[in-house]
PDB file of C-alpha atoms and ligand atoms in Angstrom:
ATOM      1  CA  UNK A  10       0.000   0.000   0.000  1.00 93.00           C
ATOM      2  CA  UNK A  11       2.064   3.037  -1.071  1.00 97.00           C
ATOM      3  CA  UNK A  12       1.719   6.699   0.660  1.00 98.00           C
ATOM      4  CA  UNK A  13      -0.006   8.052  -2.118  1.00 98.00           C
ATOM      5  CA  UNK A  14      -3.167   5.412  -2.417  1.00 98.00           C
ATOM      6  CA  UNK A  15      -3.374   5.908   0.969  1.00 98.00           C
ATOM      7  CA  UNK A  16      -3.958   9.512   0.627  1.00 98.00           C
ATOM      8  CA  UNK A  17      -6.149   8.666  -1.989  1.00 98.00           C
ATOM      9  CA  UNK A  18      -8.195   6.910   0.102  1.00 98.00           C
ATOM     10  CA  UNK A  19      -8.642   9.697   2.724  1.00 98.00           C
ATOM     11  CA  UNK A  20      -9.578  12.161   0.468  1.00 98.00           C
ATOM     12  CA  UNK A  21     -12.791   9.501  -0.928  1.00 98.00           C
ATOM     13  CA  UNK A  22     -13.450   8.798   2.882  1.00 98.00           C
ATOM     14  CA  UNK A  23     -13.577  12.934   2.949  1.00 98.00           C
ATOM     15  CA  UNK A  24     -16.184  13.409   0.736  1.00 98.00           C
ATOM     16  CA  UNK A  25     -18.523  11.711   3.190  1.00 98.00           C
ATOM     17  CA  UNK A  26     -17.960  14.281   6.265  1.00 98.00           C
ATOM     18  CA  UNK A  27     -21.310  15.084   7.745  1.00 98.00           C
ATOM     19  CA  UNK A  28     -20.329  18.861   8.563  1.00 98.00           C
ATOM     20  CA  UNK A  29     -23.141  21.260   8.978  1.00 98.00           C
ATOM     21  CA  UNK A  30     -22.132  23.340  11.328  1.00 98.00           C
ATOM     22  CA  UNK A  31     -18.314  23.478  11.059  1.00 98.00           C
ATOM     23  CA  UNK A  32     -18.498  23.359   6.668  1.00 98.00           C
ATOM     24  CA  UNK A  33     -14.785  21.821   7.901  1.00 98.00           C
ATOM     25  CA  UNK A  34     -14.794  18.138   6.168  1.00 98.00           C
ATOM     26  CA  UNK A  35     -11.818  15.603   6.841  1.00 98.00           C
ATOM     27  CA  UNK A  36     -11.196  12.624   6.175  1.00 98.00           C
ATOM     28  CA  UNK A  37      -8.942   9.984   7.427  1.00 98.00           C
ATOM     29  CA  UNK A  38      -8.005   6.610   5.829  1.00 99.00           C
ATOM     30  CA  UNK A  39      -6.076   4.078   8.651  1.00 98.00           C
ATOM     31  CA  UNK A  40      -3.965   1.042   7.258  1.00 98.00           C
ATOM     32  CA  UNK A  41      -3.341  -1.637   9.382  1.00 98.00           C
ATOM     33  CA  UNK A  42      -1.141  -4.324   9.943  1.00 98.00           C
ATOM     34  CA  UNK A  43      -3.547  -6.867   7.865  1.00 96.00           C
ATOM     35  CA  UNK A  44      -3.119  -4.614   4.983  1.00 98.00           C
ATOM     36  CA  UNK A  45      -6.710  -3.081   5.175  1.00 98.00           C
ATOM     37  CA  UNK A  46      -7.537   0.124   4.938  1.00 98.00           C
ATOM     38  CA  UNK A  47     -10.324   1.832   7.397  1.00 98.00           C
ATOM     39  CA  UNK A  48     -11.885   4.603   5.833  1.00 99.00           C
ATOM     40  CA  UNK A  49     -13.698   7.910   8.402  1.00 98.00           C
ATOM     41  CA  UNK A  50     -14.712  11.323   8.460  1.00 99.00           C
ATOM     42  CA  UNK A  51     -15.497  13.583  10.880  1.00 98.00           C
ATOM     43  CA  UNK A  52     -19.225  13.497  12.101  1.00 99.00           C
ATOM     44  CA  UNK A  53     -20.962  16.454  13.461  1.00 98.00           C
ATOM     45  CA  UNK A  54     -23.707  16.788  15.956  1.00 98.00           C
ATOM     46  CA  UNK A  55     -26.515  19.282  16.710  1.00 98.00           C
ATOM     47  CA  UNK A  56     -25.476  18.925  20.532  1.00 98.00           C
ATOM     48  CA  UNK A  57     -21.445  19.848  19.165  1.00 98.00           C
ATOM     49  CA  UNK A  58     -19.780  18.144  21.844  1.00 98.00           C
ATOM     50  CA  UNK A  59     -20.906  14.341  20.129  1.00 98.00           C
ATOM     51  CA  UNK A  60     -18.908  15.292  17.330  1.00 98.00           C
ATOM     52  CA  UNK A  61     -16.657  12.245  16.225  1.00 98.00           C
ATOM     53  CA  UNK A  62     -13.369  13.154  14.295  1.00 98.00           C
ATOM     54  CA  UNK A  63     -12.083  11.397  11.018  1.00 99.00           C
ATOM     55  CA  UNK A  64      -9.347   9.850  12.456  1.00 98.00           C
ATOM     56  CA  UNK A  65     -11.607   8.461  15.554  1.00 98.00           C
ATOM     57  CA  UNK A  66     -13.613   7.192  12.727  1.00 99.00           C
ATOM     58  CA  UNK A  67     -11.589   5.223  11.351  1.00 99.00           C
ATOM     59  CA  UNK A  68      -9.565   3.631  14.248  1.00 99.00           C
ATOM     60  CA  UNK A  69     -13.207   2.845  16.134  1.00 98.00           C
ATOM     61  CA  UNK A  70     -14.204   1.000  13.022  1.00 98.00           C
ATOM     62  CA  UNK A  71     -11.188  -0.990  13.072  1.00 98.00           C
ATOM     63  CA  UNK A  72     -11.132  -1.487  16.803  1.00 98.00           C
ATOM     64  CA  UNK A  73     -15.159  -2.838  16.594  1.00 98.00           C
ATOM     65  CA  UNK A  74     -13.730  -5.451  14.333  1.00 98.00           C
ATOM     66  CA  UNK A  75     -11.426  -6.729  15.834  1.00 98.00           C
ATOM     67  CA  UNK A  76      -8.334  -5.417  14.656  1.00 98.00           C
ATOM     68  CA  UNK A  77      -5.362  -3.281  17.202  1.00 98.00           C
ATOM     69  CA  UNK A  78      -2.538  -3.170  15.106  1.00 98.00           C
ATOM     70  CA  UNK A  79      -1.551  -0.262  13.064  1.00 98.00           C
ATOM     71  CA  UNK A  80       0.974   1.099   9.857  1.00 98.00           C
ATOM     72  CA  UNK A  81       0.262   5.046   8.963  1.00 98.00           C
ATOM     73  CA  UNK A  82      -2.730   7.091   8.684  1.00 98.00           C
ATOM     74  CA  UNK A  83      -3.628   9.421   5.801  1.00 98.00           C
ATOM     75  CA  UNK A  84      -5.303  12.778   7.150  1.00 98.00           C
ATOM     76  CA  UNK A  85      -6.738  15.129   4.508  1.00 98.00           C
ATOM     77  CA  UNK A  86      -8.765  18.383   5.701  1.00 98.00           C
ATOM     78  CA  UNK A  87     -10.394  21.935   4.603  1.00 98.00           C
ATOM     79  CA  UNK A  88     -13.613  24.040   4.616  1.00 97.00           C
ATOM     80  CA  UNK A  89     -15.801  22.403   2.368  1.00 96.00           C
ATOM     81  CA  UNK A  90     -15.144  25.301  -0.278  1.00 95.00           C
ATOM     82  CA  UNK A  91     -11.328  25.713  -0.400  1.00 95.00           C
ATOM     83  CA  UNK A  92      -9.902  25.883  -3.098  1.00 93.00           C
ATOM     84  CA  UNK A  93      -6.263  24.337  -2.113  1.00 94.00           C
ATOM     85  CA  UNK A  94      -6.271  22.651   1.520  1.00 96.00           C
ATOM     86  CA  UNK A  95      -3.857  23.196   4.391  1.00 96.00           C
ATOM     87  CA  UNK A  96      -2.292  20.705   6.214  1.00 98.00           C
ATOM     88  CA  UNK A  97      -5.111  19.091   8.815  1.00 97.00           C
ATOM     89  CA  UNK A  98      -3.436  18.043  12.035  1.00 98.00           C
ATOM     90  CA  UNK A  99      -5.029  15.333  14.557  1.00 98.00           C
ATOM     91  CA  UNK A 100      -6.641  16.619  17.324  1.00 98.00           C
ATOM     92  CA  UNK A 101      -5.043  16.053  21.391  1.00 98.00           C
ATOM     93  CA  UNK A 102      -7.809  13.454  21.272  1.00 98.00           C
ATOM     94  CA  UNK A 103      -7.529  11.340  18.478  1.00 98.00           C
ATOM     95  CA  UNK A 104      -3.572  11.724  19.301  1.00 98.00           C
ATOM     96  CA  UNK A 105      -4.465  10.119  22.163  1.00 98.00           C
ATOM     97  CA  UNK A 106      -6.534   6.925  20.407  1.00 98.00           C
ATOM     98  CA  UNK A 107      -3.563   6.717  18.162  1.00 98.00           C
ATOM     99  CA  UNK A 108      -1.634   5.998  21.176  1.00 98.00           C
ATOM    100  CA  UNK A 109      -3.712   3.422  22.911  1.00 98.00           C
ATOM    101  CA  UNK A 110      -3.250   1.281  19.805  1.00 98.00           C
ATOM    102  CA  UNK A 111       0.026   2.173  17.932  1.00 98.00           C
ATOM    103  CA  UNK A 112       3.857   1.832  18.345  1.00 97.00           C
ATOM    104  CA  UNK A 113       4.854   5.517  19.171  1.00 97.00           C
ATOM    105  CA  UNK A 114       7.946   5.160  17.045  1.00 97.00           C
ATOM    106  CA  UNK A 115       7.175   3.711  14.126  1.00 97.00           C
ATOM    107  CA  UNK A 116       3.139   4.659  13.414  1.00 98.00           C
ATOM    108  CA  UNK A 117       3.550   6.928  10.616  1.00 98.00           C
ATOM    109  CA  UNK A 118       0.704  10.271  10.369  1.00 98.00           C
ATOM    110  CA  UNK A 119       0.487  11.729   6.727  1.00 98.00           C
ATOM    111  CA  UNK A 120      -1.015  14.855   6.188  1.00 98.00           C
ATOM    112  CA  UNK A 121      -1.747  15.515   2.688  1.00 98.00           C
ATOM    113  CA  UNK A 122      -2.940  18.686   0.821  1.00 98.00           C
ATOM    114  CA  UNK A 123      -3.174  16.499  -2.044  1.00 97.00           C
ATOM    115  CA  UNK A 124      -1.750  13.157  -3.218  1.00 96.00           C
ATOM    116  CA  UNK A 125       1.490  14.182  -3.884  1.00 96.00           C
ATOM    117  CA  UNK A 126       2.243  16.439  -1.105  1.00 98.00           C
ATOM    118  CA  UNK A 127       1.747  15.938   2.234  1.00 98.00           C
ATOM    119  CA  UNK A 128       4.350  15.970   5.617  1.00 98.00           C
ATOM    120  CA  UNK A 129       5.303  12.773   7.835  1.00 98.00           C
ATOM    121  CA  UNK A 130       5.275  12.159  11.198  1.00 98.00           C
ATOM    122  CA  UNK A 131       5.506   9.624  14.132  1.00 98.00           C
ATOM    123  CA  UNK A 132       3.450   9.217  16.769  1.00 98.00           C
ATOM    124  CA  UNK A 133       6.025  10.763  19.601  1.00 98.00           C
ATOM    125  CA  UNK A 134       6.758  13.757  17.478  1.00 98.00           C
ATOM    126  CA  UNK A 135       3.087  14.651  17.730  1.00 98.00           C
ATOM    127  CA  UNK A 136       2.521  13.381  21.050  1.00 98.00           C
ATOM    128  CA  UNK A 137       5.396  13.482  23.403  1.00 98.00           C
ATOM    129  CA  UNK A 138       5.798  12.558  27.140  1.00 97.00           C
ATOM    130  CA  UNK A 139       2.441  10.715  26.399  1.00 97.00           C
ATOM    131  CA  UNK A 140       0.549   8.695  29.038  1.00 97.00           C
ATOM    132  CA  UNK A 141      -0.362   5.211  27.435  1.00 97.00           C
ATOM    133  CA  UNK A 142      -1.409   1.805  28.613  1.00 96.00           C
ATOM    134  CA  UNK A 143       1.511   0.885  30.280  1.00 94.00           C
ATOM    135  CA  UNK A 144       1.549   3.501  32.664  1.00 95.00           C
ATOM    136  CA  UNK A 145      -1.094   1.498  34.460  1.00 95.00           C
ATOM    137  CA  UNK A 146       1.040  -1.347  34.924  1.00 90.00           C
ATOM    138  CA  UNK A 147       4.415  -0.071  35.318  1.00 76.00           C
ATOM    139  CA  UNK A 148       5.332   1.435  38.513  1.00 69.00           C
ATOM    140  CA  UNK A 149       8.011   3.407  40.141  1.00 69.00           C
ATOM    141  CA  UNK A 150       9.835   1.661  42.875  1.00 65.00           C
ATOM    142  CA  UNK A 151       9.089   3.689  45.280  1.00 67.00           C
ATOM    143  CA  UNK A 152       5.428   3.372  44.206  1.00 65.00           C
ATOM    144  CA  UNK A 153       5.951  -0.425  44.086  1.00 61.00           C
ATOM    145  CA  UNK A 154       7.203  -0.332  47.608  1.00 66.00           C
ATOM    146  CA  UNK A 155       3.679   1.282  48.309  1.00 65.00           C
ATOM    147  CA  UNK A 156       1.809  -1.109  46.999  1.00 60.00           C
TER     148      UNK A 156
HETATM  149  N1  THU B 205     -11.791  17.429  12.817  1.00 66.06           N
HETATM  150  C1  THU B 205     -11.435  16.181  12.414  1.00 66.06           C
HETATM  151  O1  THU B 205     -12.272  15.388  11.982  1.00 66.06           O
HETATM  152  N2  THU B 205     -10.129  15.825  12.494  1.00 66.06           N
HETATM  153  C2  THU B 205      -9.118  16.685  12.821  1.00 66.06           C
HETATM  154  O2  THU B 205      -7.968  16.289  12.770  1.00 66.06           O
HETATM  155  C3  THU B 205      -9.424  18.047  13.256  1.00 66.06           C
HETATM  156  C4  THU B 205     -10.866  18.390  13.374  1.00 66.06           C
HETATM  157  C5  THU B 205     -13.189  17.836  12.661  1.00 66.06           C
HETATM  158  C6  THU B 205     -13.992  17.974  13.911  1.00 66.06           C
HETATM  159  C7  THU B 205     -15.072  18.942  13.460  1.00 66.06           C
HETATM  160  O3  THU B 205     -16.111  18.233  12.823  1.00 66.06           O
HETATM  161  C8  THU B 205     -14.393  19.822  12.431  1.00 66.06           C
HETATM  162  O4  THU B 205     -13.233  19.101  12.025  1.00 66.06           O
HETATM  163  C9  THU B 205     -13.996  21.184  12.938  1.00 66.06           C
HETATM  164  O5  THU B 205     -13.257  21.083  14.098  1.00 66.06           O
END
């Protein structure tokens, strides 16, 4: 699956956004480590604060079936009338999904403004000094000691 069909992808999965109040549509394409790709966009809500992201989309579709492993995700994103898109970067939420399910050091984000062009990064870049599921497990010894 190369970068670009990925991207691809993201910008099909954007053209279903469900946007009325925001006219911001994204959309997010996820490929995991089975090779297939989960598609989302961003889902708004009367109420605003129900509002589902692109990327959450995507992950929670893959999670609900089953599958936790992760390569890259494609993010595309704009007001639904621009004519050239900036680059759309994940919210401290859906950083925050990524990082539940994906290796901080390898998961690759793309943000495209089209299929050609878009910027790379990794997980930690975007989300350093994060708190993650081993924090629950792991201890310091002096918190061990407390135990
Ligand atoms: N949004 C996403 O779907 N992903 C992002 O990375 C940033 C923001 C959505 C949420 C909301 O529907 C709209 O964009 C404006 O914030």
């Amino acid at each position: 699956m190369t970068d670009r069909e990925l991207i691809r992808a993201a910008f099909e999965a954007r053209k279903m956004s469900y946007s009325p109040y925001s006219g911001f549509q994204v959309g997010a394409a996820l490929l995991a480590e089975n090779g297939k790709i989960y598609t989302g966009c961003n889902i708004e809500n009367a109420a605003y604060t129900p509002t589902n992201c692109a990327e959450r989309t995507a992950f929670f579709k893959a999670v609900s079936e089953g599958v936790r492993g992760f390569q890259k995700i494609a993010v595309v994103g704009g007001r639904k009338d621009a004519k050239r898109l900036a680059y759309c970067a994940p919210c401290g939420v859906c950083r925050q999904v990524m990082r539940e399910f994906c290796e901080e050091k390898t998961f690759r984000i793309l943000l495209a403004v089209s299929e050609e062009e878009y910027r790379e990064y990794r997980l930690e870049e975007l989300l350093p000094e994060s708190f993650g599921p081993d924090n629950l497990t792991i201890h310091a010894p002096e918190q061990k000691e407390a135990l």
